[in-house]
Coordinates of C-alpha atoms and ligand atoms in Angstrom, one line a residue:
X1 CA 146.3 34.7 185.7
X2 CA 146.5 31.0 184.8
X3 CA 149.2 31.4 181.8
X4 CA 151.7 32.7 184.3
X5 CA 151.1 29.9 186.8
X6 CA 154.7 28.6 188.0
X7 CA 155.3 24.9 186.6
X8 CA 155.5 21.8 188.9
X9 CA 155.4 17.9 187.9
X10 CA 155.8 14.6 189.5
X11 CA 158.5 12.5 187.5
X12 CA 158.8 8.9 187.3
X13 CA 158.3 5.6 185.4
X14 CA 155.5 4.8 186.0
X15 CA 153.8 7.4 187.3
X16 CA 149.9 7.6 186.6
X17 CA 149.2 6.4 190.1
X18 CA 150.7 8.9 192.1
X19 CA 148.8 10.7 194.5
X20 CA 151.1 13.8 193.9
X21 CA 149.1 16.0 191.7
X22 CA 146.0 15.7 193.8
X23 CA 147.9 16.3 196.8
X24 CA 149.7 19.2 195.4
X25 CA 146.3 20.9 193.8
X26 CA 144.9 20.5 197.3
X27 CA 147.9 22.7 198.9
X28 CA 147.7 25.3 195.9
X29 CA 144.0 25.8 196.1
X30 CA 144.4 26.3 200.5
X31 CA 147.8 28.6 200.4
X32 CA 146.1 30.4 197.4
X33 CA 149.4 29.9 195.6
X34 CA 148.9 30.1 191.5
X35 CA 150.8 26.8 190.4
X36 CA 150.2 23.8 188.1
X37 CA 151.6 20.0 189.0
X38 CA 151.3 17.6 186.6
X39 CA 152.3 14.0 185.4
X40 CA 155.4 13.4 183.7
X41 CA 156.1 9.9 183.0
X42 CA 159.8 9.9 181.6
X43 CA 161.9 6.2 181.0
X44 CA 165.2 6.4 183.1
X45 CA 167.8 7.2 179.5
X46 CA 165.4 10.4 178.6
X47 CA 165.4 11.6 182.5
X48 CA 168.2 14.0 182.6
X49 CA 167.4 16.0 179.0
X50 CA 163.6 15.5 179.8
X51 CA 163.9 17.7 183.0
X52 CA 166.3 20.3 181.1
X53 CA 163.6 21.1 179.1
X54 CA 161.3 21.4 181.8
X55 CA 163.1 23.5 183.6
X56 CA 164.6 25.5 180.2
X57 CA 160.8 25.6 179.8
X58 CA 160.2 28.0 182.9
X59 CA 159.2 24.9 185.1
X60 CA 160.0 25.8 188.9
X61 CA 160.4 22.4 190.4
X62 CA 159.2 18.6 190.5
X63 CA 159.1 15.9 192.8
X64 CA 160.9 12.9 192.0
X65 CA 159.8 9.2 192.5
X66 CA 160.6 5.5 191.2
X67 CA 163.4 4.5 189.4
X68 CA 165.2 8.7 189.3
X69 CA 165.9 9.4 192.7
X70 CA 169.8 8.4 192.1
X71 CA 169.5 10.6 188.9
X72 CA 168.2 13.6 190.4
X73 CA 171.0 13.3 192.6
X74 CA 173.3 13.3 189.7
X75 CA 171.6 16.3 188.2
X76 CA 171.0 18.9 191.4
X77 CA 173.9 21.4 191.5
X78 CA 173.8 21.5 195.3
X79 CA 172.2 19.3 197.8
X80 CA 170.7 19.4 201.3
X81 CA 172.4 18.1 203.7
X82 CA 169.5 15.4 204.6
X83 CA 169.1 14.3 200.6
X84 CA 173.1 13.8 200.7
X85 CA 172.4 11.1 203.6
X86 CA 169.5 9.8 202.2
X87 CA 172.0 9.1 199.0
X88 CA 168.4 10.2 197.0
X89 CA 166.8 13.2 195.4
X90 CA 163.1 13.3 195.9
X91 CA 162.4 17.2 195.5
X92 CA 164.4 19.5 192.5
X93 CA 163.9 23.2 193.1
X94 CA 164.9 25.9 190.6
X95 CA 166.6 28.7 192.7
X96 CA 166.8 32.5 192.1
X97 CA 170.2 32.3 190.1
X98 CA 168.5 29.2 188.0
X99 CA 170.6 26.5 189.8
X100 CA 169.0 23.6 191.0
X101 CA 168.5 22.7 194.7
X102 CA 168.4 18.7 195.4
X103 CA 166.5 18.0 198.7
X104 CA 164.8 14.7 200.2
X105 CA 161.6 14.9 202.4
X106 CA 160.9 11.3 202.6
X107 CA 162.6 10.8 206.2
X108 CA 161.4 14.3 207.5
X109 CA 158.0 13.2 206.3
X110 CA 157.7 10.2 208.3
X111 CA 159.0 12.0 211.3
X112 CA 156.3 14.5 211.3
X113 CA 153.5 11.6 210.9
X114 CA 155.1 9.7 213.8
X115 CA 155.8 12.8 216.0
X116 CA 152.8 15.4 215.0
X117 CA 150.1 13.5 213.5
X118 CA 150.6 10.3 215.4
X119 CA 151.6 11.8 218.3
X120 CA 154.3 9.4 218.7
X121 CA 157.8 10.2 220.5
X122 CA 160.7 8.5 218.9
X123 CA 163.0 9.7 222.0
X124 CA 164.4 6.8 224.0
X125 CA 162.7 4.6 221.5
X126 CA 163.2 1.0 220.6
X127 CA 162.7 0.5 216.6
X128 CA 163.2 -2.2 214.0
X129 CA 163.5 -1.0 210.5
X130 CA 162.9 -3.7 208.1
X131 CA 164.7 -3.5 204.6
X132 CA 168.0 -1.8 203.8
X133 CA 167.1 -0.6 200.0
X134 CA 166.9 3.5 199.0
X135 CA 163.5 4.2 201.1
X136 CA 165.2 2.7 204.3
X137 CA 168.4 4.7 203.5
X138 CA 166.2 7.9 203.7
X139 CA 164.7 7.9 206.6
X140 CA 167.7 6.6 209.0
X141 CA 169.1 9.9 209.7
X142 CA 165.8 11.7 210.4
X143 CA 165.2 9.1 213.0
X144 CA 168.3 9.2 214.6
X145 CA 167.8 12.7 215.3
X146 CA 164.7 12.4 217.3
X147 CA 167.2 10.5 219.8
X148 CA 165.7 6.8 219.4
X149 CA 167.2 4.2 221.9
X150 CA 168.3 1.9 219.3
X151 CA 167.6 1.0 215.9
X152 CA 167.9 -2.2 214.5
X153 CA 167.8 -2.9 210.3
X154 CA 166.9 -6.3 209.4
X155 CA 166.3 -7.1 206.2
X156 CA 166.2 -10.4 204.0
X157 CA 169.4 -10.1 202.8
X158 CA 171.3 -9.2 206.0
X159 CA 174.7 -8.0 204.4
X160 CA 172.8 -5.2 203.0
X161 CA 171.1 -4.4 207.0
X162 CA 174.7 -4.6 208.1
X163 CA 176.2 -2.6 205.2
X164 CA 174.0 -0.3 205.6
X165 CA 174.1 0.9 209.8
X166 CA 177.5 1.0 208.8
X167 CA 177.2 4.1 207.2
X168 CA 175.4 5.8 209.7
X169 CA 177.1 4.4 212.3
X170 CA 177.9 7.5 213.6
X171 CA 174.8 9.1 214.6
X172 CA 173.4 7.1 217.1
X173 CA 173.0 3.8 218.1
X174 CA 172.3 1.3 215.0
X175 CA 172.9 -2.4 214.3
X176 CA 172.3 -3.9 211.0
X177 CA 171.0 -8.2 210.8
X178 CA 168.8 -10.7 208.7
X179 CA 165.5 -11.8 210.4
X180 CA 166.3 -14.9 211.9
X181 CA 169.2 -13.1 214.0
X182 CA 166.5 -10.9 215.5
X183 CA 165.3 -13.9 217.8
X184 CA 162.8 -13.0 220.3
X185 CA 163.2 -8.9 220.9
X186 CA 160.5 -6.8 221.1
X187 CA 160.4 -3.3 219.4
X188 CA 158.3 -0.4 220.0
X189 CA 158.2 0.6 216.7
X190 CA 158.4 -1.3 213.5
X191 CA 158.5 0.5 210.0
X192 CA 158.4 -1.6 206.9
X193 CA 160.4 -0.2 204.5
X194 CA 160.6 -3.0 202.1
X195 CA 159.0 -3.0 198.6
X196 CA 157.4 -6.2 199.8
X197 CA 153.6 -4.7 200.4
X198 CA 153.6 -3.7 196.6
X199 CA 153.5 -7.2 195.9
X200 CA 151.5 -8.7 198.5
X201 CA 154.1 -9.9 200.6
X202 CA 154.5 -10.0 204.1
X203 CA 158.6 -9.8 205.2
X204 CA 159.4 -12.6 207.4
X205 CA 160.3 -10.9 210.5
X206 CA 159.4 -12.8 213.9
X207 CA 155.9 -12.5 215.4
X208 CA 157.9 -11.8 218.9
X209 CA 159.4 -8.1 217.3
X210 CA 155.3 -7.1 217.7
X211 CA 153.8 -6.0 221.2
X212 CA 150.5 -4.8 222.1
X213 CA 151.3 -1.8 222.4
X214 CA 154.2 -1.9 219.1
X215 CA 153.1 1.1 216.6
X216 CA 153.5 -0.7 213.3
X217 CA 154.1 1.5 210.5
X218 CA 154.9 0.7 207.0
X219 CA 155.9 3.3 204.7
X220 CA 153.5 1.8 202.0
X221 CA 149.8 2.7 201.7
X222 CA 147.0 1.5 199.8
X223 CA 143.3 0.9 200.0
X224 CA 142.5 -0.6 203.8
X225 CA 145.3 -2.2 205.6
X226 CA 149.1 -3.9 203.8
X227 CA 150.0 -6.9 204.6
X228 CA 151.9 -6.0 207.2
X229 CA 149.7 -3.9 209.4
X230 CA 147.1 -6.5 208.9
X231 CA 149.2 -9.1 209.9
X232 CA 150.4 -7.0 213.1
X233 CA 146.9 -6.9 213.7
X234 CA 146.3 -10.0 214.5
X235 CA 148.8 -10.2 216.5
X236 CA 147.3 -8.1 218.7
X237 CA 148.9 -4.9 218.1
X238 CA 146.7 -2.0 218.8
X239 CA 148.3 0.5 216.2
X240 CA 149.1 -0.5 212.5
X241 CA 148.9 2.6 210.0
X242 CA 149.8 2.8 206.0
X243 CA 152.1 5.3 205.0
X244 CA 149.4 8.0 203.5
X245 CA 150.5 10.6 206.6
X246 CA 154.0 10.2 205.4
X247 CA 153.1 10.8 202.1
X248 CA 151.5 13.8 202.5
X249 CA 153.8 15.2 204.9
X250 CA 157.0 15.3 202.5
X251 CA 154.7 16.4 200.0
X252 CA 154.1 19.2 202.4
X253 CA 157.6 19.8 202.9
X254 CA 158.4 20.3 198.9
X255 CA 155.8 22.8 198.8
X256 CA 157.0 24.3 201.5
X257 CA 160.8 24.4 199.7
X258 CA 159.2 25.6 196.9
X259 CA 156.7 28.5 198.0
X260 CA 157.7 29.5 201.4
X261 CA 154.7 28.6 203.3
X262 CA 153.9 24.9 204.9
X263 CA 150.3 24.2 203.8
X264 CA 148.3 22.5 206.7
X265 CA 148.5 18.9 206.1
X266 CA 145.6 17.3 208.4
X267 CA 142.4 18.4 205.9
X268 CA 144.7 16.9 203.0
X269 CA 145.3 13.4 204.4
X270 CA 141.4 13.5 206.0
X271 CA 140.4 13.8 202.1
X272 CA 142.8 10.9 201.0
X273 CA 141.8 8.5 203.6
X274 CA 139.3 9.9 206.0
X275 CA 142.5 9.9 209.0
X276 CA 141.9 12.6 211.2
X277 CA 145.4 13.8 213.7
X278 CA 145.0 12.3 216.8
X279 CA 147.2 10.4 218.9
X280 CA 147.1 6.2 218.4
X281 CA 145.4 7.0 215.2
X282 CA 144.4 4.4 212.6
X283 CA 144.9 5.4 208.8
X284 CA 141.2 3.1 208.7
Ligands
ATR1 P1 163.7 0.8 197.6 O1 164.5 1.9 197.0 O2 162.2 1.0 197.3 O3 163.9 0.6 199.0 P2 165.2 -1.5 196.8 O4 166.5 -0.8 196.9 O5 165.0 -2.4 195.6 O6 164.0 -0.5 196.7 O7 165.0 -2.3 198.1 C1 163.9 -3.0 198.3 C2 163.9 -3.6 199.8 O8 162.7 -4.4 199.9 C3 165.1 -4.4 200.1 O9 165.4 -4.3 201.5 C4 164.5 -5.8 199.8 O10 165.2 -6.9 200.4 P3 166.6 -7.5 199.8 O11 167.6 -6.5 200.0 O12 166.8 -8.8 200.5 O13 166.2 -7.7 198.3 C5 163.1 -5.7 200.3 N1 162.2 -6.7 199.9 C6 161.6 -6.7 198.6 N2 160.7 -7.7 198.6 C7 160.7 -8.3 199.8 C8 160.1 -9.5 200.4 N3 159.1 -10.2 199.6 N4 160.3 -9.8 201.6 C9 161.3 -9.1 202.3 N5 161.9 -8.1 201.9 C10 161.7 -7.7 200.6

């Protein structure tokens, strides 16, 4: 019956562009779950009474994205573990005794791309996260549990790289620095997680942190390649893929916090982008 359909919505400001809705219609129609997800574009002083009356309103849970993930933070009763170390709410979820449940996806999101869909082991791995701002924050402590060699932070303000693998400093092995102090090392991985793609620029992290055989990976997504995987390109390296897989993965995880049941992720991201899972994959 569509009346009764449970309430979902993507909040941010702005928010017409997100990918969200289609993603989430796409997992409704495949689990055969009865839901709606909609668009809520709410400015940052109307966030907190704006989602009360969602939620007051019967609404079941939304996905949160630019500027409220500090808010939802603020507003979740209780939070997961992995949303309290990303210091971000990305997913609200009304539980049975009407209480709200914060989570964050992002990290376990990319995980799955690198691990599943990539078929990528981060074990043992080398990586160089660039940027220390909220998306970078999120996705530390997934990564350190796969058991990576090292990770280094740079970012363009380096007090913020060092500030930052501070407080993770213990989980695992993790340094924080500004790009010049990276000098001529070589990573394995490299995930941008700067807000630099959005604007067309490239972070200015040495040539000499990209191998042939480097998986570049930035966290933004877009038509065709960023400036960053087209850059590492060039320089020769084999595999440079947007974020979309990482997208649709924590989407996948909400659902799954909100319904019970993981929707497969593969035929969603083939009808974003036309990437199939295979290992070494390009997003192209
Ligand atoms: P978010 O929550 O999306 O991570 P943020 O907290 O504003 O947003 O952080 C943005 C990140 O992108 C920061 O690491 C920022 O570097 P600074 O800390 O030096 O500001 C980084 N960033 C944005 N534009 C950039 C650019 N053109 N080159 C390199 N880094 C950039």
């Amino acid at each position: 019956m569509k009346g009764s359909a449970d309430q979902y919505a993507v909040v941010g400001h702005p928010v017409a562009h997100s990918l969200s809705p289609f993603i989430h219609s796409l997992f409704a129609r495949q689990t055969e779950q009865s839901l709606t997800y909609r668009l809520m574009d709410v400015a940052p002083e109307r966030f907190t009474e704006r989602l009360q009356e969602f939620f007051t309103a019967g609404g079941r849970g939304v996905n949160v994205t630019l500027p409220h993930k500090t808010r939802a933070l603020a507003l979740a009763d209780e939070l997961t573990e992995r949303a309290r170390l990303a210091g971000a709410v990305n997913t609200l979820a009304v539980r049975r005794d009407g209480s709200l449940l914060g989570d964050n996806t992002d990290g376990a999101g990319l995980v799955q791309d690198l691990s599943v869909n990539l078929g990528w082991p981060v074990r043992d791995r080398s990586i160089l996260l660039i940027g220390a701002g909220g998306a970078a924050r999120g996705v530390i402590a997934p990564l350190l549990a796969l058991a990576p060699r090292r990770i280094v932070i740079a970012n363009r303000t380096a007090e913020r790289a060092v500030a930052l693998a501070a407080v993770f400093a213990g989980l695992g092995a993790l340094e924080g620095c500004g790009f010049e102090e990276l000098g001529g090392q070589r990573f394995e991985l490299v995930i941008n997680a700067t807000s630099a793609s959005l604007t067309g620029d490239l972070p200015a992290v040495p040539a000499a942190a990209f191998g042939a055989d480097t998986l570049c990976y930035d966290m933004a997504y877009g038509r065709g390649d960023t400036p960053l995987t087209r850059w590492a390109r060039e320089l020769g390296c084999r595999d440079a893929v947007p974020g979309w897989g990482m997208l649709v993965e924590q989407a996948a995880e909400s659902f799954r916090l909100w319904r019970g049941v993981r929707p497969l992720t593969a035929p969603v991201l083939a009808a974003l982008t036309g990437r199939t899972a295979m290992p070494g994959g390009s997003a192209d």
